[in-house]
Coordinates of C-alpha atoms and ligand atoms in Angstrom, one line a residue:
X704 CA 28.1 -13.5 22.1
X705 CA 25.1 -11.7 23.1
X706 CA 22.0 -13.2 22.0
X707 CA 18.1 -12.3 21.1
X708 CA 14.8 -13.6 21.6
X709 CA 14.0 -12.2 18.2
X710 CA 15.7 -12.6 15.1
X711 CA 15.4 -10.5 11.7
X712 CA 16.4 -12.1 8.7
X713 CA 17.1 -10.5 5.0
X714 CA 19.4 -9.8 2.4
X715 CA 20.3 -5.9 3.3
X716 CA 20.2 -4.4 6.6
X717 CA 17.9 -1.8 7.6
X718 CA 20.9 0.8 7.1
X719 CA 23.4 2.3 4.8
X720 CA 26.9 4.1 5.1
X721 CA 26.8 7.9 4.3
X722 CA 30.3 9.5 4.5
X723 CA 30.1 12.8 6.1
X724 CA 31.8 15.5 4.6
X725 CA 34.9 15.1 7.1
X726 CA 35.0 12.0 5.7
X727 CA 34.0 9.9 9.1
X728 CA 31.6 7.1 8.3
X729 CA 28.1 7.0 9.4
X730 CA 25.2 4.3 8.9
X731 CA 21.9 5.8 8.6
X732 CA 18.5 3.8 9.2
X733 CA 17.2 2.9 5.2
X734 CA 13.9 4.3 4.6
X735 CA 11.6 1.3 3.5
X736 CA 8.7 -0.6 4.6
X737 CA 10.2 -3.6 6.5
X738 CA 12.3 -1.1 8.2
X739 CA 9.6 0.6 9.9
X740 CA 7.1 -1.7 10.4
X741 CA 9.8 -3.7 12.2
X742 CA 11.0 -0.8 14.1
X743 CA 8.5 -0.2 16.4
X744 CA 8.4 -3.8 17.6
X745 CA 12.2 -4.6 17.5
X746 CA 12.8 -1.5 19.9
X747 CA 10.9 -3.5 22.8
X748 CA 12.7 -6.8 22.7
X749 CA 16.0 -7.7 22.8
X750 CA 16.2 -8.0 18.8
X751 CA 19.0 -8.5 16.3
X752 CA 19.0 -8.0 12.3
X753 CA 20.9 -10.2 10.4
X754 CA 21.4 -9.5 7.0
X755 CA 23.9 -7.9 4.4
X756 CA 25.4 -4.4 5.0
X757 CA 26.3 -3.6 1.3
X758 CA 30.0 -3.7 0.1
X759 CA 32.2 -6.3 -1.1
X760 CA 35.0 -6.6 2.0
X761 CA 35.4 -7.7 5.2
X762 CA 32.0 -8.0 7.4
X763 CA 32.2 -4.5 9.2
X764 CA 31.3 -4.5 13.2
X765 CA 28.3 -2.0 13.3
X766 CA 26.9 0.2 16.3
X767 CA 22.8 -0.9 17.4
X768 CA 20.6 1.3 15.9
X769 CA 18.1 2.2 18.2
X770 CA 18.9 -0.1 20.5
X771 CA 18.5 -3.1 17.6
X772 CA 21.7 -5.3 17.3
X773 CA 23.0 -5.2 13.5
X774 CA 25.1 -8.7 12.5
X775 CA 26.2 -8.9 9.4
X776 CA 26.8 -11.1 6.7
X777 CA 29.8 -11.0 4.1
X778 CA 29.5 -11.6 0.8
X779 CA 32.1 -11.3 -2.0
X780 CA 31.9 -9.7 -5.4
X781 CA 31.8 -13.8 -6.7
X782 CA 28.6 -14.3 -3.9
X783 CA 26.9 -11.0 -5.4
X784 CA 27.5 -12.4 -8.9
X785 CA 25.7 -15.9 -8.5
X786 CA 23.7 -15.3 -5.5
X787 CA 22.2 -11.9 -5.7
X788 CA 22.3 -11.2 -9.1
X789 CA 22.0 -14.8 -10.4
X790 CA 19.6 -17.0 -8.6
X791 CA 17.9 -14.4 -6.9
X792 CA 17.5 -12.0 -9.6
X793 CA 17.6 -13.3 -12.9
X794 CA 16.3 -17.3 -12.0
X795 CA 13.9 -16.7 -9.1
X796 CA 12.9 -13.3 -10.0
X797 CA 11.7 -13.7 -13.6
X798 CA 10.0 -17.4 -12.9
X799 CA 8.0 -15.6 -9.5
X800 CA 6.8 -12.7 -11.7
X801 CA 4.6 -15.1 -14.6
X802 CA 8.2 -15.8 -16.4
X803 CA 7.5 -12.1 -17.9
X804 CA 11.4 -12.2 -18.5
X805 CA 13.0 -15.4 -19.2
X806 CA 14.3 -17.2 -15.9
X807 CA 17.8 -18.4 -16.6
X808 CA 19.6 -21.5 -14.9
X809 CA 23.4 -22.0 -14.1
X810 CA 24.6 -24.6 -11.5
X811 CA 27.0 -22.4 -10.4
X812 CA 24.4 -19.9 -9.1
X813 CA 22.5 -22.6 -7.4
X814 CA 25.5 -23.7 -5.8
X815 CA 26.0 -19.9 -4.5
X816 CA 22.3 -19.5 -3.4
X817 CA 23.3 -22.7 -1.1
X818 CA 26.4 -21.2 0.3
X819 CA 24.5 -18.2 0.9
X820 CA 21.5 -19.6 2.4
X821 CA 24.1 -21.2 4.5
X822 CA 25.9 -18.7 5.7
X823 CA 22.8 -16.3 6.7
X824 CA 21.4 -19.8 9.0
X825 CA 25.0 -20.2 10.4
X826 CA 24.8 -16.5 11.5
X827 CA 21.5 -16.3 12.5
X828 CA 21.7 -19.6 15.0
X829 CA 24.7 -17.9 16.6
X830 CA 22.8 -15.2 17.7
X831 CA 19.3 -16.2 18.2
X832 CA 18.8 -17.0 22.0
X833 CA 17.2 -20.2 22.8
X834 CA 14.0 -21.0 22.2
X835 CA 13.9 -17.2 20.4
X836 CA 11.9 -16.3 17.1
X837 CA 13.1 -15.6 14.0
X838 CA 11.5 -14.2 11.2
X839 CA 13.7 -14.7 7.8
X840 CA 12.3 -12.5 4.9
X841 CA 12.0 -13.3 1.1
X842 CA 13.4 -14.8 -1.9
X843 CA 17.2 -14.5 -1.5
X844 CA 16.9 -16.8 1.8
X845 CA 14.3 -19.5 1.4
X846 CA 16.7 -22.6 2.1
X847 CA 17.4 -20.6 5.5
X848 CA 14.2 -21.9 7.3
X849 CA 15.4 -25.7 6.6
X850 CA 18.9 -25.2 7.1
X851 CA 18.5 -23.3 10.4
X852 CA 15.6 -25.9 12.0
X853 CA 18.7 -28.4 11.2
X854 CA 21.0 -26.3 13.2
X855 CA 18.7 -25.2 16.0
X856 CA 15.3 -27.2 16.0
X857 CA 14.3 -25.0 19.3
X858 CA 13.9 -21.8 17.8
X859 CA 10.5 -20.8 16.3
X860 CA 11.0 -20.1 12.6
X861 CA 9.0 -17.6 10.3
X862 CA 8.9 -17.2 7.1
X863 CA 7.2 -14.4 4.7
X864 CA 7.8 -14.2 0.7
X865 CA 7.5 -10.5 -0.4
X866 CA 7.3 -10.9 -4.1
X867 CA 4.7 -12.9 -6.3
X868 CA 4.4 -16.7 -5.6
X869 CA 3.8 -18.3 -8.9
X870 CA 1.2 -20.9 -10.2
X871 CA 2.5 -24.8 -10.0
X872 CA 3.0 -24.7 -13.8
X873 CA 5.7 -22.5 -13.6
X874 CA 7.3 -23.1 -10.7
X875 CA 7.7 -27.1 -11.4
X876 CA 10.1 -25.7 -14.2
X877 CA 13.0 -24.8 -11.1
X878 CA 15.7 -27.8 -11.4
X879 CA 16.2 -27.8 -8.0
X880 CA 11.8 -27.4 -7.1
X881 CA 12.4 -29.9 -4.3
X882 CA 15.1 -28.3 -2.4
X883 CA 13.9 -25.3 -2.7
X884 CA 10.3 -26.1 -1.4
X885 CA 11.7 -28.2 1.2
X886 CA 13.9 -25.1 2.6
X887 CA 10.6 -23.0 2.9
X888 CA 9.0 -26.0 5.0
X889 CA 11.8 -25.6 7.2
X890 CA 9.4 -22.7 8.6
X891 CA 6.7 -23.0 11.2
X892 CA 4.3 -20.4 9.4
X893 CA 5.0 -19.4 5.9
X894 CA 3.5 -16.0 5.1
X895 CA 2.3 -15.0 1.4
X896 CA 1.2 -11.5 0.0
X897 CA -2.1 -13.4 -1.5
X898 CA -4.4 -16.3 -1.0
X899 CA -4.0 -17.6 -4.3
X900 CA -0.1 -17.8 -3.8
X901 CA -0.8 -20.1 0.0
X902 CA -2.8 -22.0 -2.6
X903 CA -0.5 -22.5 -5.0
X904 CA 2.6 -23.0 -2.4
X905 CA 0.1 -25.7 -1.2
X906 CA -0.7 -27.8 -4.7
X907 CA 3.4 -27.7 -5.1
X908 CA 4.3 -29.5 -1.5
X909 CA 1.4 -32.5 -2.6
X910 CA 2.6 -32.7 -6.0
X911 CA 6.6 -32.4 -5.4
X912 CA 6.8 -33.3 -2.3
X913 CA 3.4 -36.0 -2.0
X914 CA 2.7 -33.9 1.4
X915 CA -0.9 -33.9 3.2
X916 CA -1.6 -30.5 2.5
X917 CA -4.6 -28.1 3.0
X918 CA -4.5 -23.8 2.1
X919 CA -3.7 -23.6 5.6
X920 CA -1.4 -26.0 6.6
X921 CA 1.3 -28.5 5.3
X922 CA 2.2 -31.8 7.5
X923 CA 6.3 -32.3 6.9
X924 CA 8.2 -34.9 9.4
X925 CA 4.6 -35.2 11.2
X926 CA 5.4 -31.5 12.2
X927 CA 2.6 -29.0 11.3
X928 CA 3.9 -26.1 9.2
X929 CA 1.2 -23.5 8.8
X930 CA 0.6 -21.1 5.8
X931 CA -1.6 -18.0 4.5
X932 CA -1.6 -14.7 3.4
X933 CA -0.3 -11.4 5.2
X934 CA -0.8 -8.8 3.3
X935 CA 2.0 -6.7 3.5
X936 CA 1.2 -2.2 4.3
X937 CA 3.0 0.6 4.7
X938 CA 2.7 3.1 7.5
X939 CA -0.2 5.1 6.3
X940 CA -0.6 7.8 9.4
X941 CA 3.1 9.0 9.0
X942 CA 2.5 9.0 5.0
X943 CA -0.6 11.1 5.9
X944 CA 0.5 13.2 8.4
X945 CA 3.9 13.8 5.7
X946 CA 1.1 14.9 3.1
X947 CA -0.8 17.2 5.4
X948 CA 2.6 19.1 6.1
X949 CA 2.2 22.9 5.1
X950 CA 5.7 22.4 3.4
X951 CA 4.9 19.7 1.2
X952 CA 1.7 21.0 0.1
X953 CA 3.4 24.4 -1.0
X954 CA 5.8 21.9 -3.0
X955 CA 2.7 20.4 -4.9
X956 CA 1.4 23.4 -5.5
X957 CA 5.1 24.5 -7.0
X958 CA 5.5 21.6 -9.1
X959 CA 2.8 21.6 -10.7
X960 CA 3.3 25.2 -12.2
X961 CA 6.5 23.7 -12.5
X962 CA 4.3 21.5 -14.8
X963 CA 2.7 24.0 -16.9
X964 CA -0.9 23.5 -14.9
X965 CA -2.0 21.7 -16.4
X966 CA -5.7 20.5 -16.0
X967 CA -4.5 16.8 -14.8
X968 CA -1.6 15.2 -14.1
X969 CA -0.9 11.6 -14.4
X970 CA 2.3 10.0 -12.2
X971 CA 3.8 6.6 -12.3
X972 CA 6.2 5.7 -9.7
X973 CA 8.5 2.6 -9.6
X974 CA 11.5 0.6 -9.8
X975 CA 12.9 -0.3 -13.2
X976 CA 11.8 -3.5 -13.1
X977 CA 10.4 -5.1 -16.7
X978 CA 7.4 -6.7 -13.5
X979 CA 6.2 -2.9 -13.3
X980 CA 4.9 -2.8 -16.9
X981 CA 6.2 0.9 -17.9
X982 CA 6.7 -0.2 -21.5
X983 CA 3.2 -1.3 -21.7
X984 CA 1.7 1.9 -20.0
X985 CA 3.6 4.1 -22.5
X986 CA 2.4 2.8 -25.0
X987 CA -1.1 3.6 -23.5
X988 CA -0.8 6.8 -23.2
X989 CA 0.8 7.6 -26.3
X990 CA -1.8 5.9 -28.3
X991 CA -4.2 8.4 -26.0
X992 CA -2.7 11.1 -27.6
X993 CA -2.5 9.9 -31.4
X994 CA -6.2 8.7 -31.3
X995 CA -6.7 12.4 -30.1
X996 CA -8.7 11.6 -26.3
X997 CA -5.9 13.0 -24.6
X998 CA -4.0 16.7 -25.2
X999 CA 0.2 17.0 -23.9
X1000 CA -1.3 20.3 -22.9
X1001 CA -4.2 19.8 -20.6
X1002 CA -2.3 15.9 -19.7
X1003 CA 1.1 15.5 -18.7
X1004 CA 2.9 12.1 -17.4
X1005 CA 5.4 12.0 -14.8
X1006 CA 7.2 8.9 -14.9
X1007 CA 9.4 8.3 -12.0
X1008 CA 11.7 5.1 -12.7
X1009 CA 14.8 4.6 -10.2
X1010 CA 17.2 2.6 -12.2
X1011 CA 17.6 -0.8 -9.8
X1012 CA 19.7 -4.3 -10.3
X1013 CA 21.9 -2.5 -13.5
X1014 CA 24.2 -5.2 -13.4
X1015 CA 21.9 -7.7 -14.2
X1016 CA 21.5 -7.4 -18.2
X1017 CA 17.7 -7.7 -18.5
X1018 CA 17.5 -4.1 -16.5
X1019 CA 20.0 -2.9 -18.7
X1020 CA 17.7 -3.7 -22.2
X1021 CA 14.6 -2.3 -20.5
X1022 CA 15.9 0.7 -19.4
X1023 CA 17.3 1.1 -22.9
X1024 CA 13.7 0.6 -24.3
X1025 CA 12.0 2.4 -22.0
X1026 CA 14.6 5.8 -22.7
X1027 CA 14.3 5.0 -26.4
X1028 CA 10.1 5.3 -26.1
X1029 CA 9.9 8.4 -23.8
X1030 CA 12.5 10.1 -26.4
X1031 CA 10.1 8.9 -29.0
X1032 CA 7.2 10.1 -27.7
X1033 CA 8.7 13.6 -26.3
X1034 CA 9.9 13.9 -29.8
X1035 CA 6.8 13.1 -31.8
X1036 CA 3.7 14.5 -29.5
X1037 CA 5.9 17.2 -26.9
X1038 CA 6.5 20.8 -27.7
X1039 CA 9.4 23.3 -26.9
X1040 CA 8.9 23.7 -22.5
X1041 CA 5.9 21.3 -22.7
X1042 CA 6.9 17.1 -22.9
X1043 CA 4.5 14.9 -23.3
X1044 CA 6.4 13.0 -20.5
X1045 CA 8.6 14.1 -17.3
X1046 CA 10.6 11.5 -17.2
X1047 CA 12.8 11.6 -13.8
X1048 CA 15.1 8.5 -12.6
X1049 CA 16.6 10.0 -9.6
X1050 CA 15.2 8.9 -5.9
X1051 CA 13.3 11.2 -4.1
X1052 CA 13.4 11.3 -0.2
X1053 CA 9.5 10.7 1.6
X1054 CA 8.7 14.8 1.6
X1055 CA 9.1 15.1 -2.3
X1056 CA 7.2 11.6 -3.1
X1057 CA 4.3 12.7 -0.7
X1058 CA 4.1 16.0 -3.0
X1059 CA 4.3 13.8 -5.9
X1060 CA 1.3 11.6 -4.6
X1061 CA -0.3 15.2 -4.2
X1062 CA 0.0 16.7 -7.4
X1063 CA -0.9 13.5 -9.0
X1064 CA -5.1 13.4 -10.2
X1065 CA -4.9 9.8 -11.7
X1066 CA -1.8 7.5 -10.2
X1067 CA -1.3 4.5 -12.4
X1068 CA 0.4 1.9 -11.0
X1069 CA 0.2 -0.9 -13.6
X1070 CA 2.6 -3.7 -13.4
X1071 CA 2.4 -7.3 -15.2
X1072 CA 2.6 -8.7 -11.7
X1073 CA 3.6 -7.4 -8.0
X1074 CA 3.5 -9.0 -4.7
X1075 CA 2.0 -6.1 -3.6
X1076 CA 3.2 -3.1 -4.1
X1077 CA 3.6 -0.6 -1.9
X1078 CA 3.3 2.7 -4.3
X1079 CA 0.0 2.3 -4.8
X1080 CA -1.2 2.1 -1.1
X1081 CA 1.4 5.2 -0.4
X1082 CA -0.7 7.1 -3.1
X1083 CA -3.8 5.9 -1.3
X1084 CA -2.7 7.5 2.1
X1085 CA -1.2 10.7 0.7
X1086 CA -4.8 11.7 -0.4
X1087 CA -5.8 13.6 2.5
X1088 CA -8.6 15.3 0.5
X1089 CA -9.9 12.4 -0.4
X1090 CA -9.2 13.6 -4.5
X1091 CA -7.3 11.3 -6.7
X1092 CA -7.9 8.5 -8.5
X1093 CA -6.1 4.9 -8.5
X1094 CA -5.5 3.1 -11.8
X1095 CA -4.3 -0.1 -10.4
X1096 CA -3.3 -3.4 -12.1
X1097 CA -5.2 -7.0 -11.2
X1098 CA -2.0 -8.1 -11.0
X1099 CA -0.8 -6.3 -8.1
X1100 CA -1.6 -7.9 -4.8
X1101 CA -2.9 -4.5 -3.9
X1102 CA -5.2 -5.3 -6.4
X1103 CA -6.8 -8.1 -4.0
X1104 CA -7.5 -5.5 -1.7
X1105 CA -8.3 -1.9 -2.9
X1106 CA -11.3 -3.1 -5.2
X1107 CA -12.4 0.5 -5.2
X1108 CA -9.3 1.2 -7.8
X1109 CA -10.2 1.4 -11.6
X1110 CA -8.4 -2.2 -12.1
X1111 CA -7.2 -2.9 -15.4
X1112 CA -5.5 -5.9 -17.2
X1113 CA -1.9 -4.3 -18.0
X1114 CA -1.6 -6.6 -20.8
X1115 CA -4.7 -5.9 -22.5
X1116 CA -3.7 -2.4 -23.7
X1117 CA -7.2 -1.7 -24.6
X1118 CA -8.6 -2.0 -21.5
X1119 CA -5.1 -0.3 -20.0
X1120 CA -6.7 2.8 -22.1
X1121 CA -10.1 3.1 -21.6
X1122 CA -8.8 2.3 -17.7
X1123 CA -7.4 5.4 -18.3
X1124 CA -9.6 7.3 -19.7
X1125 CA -12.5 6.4 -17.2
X1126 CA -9.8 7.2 -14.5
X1127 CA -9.1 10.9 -16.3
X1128 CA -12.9 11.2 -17.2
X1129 CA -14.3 10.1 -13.4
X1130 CA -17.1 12.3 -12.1
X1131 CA -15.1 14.0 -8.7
X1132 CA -18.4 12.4 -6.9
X1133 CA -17.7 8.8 -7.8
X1134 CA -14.1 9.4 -7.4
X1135 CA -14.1 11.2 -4.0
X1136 CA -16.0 7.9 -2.5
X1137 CA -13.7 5.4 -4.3
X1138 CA -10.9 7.2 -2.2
X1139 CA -12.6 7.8 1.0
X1140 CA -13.2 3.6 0.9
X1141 CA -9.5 2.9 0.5
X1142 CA -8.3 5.0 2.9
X1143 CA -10.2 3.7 5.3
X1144 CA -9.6 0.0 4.4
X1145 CA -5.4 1.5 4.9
X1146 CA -5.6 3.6 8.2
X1147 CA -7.0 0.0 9.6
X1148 CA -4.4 -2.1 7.5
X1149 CA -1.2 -0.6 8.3
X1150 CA 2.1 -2.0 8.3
X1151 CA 2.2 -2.5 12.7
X1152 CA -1.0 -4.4 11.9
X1153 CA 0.6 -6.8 9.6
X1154 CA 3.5 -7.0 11.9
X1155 CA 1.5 -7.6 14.6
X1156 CA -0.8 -10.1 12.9
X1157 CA 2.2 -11.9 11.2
X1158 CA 4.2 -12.1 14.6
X1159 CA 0.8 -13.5 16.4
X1160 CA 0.5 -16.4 14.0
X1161 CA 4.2 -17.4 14.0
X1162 CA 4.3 -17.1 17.9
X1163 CA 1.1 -18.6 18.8
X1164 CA 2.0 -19.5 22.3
X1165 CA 2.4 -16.0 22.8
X1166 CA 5.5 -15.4 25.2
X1167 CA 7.2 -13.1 22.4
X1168 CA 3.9 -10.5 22.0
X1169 CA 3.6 -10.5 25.2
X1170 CA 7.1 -9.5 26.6
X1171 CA 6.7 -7.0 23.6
X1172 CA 4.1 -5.2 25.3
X1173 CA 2.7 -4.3 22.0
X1174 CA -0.1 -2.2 21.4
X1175 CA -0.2 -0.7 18.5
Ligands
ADQ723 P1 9.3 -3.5 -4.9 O1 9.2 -4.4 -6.1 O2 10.5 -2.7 -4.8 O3 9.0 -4.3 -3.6 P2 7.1 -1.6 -4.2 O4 6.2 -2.4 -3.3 O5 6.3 -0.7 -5.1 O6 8.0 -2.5 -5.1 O7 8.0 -0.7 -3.3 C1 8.8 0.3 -3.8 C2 9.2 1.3 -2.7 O8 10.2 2.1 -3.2 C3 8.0 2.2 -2.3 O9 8.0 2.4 -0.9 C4 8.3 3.5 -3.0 O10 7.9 4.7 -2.4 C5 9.8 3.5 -3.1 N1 10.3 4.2 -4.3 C6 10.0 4.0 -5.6 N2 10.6 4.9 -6.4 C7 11.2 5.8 -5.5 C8 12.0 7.0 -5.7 N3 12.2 7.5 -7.0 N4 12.5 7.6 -4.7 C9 12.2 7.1 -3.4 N5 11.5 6.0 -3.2 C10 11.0 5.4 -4.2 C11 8.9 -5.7 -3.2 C12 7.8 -6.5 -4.0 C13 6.4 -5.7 -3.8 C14 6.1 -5.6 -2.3 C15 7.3 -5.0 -1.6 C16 7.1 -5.0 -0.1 O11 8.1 -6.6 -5.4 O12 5.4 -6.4 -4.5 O13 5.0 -4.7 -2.2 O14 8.5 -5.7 -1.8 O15 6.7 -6.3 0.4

């Protein structure tokens, strides 16, 4: 078996099957964050992904993409079930994001995270060369660090949580807190979105576990596991240079006529997820327009929400709610060709969300709590002109770092209104050097730079950087 001195780790491969229209089978790179800022530094090393490559059957042997070795991992429609859907997304999920959602517990997903877990460090030893690193990403794999150290202890191990880290309180109420906390340590650096969340990861290994711990490091088997925060970016000079394109401003300028022009537009973009806090933000803006400060005419609200997760029942209520309020408020406050709300669930490839992030005066981006996310900083870069203004949630570990955003407390709806309004209302002065700051703060921290800085820290020695050649 052909081996690798570096080793990716997730749930999903970086690509999907697209039939063609002759019916032949092709896999196309997934567009996404991971993907790219990986991609640059996986081309220059012999590098393998493991992960999951959709689809219930037989593990399918898959062609390199761009020169990166694809192994994948088979799960069946009974793995999906428990693992996937259960542990990962209705127990883990929930409890990580403030328990907004109430985390549910079944041995028998527990069981199926283990098996999982499992298989993904069985996989990834057979391939990892000696003495390689490996980098395993996020909540669906966090027994993988332990379980692989016990199968290879000379590889160097990574580990980096993409979603919210929660506060001791809530994450003591796990039944299996131990094991769980014990797989992360199997790591030599564990990587958070936020301080706060090395903190808290920190307070859990001496109170579980009784481990000398500091913010930066955890002692475990009188090995020296390090920890911090890594913010995670996006690639903001391709996001820039997609917003500058001729093409896509001509599409901005089409939609909004396509709006109605109206004087400003408003634009929410996420995933389904009861975490973004769309309900809340409705309500908002409705209440804008009943107390009369805002007008459907002169202020429309796109709301972009790709359905995600649909088998997992929570997603199915909110989406429910969240149809049932736009209807209400399209039927109460809209007029015949003018909604108070555009309300659009399909995906839109990176051309049409850059004219989105164009059109868009005030971008609120709102949730209850978020790792990061990355909407808010893709907003940020698409802002060539400098124009726009961010309404972004203290909850988001974007929040941490654009401080020039109007930050609001999502669950105070006041204060999610008057955020609003001051957003809407902002002198172009005030908001023109709000934006310039951000953008600034992105175009230095991109998503190579967390790559790179992430990938310096787990491989301190060096040897892996340095047979990367990488610059940038
Ligand atoms: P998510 O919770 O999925 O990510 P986010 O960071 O906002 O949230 O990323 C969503 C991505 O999907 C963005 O790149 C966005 O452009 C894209 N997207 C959303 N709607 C789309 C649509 N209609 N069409 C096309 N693309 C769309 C998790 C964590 C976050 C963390 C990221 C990365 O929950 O907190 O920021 O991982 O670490």
């Amino acid at each position: 078996m052909r081996q690798s001195s570096l080793v990716v780790v997730a749930n999903r491969l970086p690509i999907d099957d697209s039939t063609a229209p002759d019916g032949a089978c092709e896999w196309r790179r997934r567009p996404g964050g991971l993907v790219t800022a990986l991609h640059s530094l996986l081309r220059q090393a012999p590098a393998t992904w493991v992960g999951w490559a959709g689809g219930t059957g037989p593990a399918p042997t898959l062609p390199d993409v761009d020169g990166v070795r694809m192994h994948t991992v088979p799960l069946t429609v009974d793995d999906l079930r428990d693992h996937y859907e259960g542990f990962a997304n209705a127990t883990l999920w929930p409890l990580y994001h403030d328990a907004v959602e109430q985390p549910e517990h079944h041995r028998r997903w527990w069981e199926a995270y283990q098996r999982i877990n499992q298989r993904f460090a069985a996989a990834t030893a057979d391939v990892a060369e000696t003495g390689a690193v490996v980098w395993v990403q996020d909540y669906h794999l966090q027994l993988v660090p332990g379980l692989l150290r016990a199968l290879r202890p000379d590889l160097r191990i990574g580990f980096f949580l993409h979603v919210a880290f929660p506060p001791p309180e809530l994450f003591m109420q796990l039944p299996r807190r131990a094991e769980l906390l014990r797989g992360i340590l199997g790591a030599d650096l564990v990587g958070f979105q936020r301080a706060q969340a090395a903190h808290n990861f920190a307070q859990l290994a001496v109170r579980v576990l009784g481990l000398p711990a500091t913010d930066r490091q955890i002692v475990v088997d009188d090995r020296v596991v390090r920890i911090g925060s890594f913010p995670v970016s996006i690639d903001s000079a391709e996001m820039a240079a997609l917003a500058n394109r001729a093409d896509v401003a001509d599409r901005a300028n089409r939609l909004r006529r396509d709006l109605g022009s109206p004087e400003q537009v408003i634009l929410s973009v996420d995933r389904m997820d009861y975490t973004k806090g769309i309900e809340q933000r409705l309500k908002a803006y409705s209440e804008l327009i009943s107390d009369g400060h805002v007008k459907v005419r002169d202020t429309v609200l796109v709301q972009v929400a790709v359905p995600s997760r649909e088998r997992v029942g929570q997603y199915q209520i909110l989406r429910e709610r969240v149809e049932r309020e736009v209807g209400r408020i399209n039927g109460e406050f809209g007029r015949v060709g003018e909604p108070a709300i555009h309300y659009l669930t399909r995906p839109f490839d990176r051309a049409e969300l850059a004219a989105l992030y164009r059109v868009a005066d005030v971008m609120a981006v709102t949730p209850l709590r978020d790792g990061m996310n990355l909407v808010a900083k893709e907003y940020v870069a698409a802002r060539v002109d400098d124009t726009g203004a961010l309404l972004l949630s203290e909850f988001a570990g974007a929040g941490a770092e654009l401080s020039q955003a109007y930050l609001v407390n999502p669950h105070d709806l006041e204060g999610l209104k008057q955020g609003l309004l001051a957003a809407l209302r902002a002198r172009p002065d005030h908001v023109r050097k709000r934006m310039r700051a951000m953008r600034a703060h992105l175009r230095k921290h991109d998503i190579h730079a967390w790559a790179r800085s992430y990938l310096a820290a787990l491989d301190d020695n060096g040897s892996l950087l340095s047979r990367l050649g990488t610059t940038r």
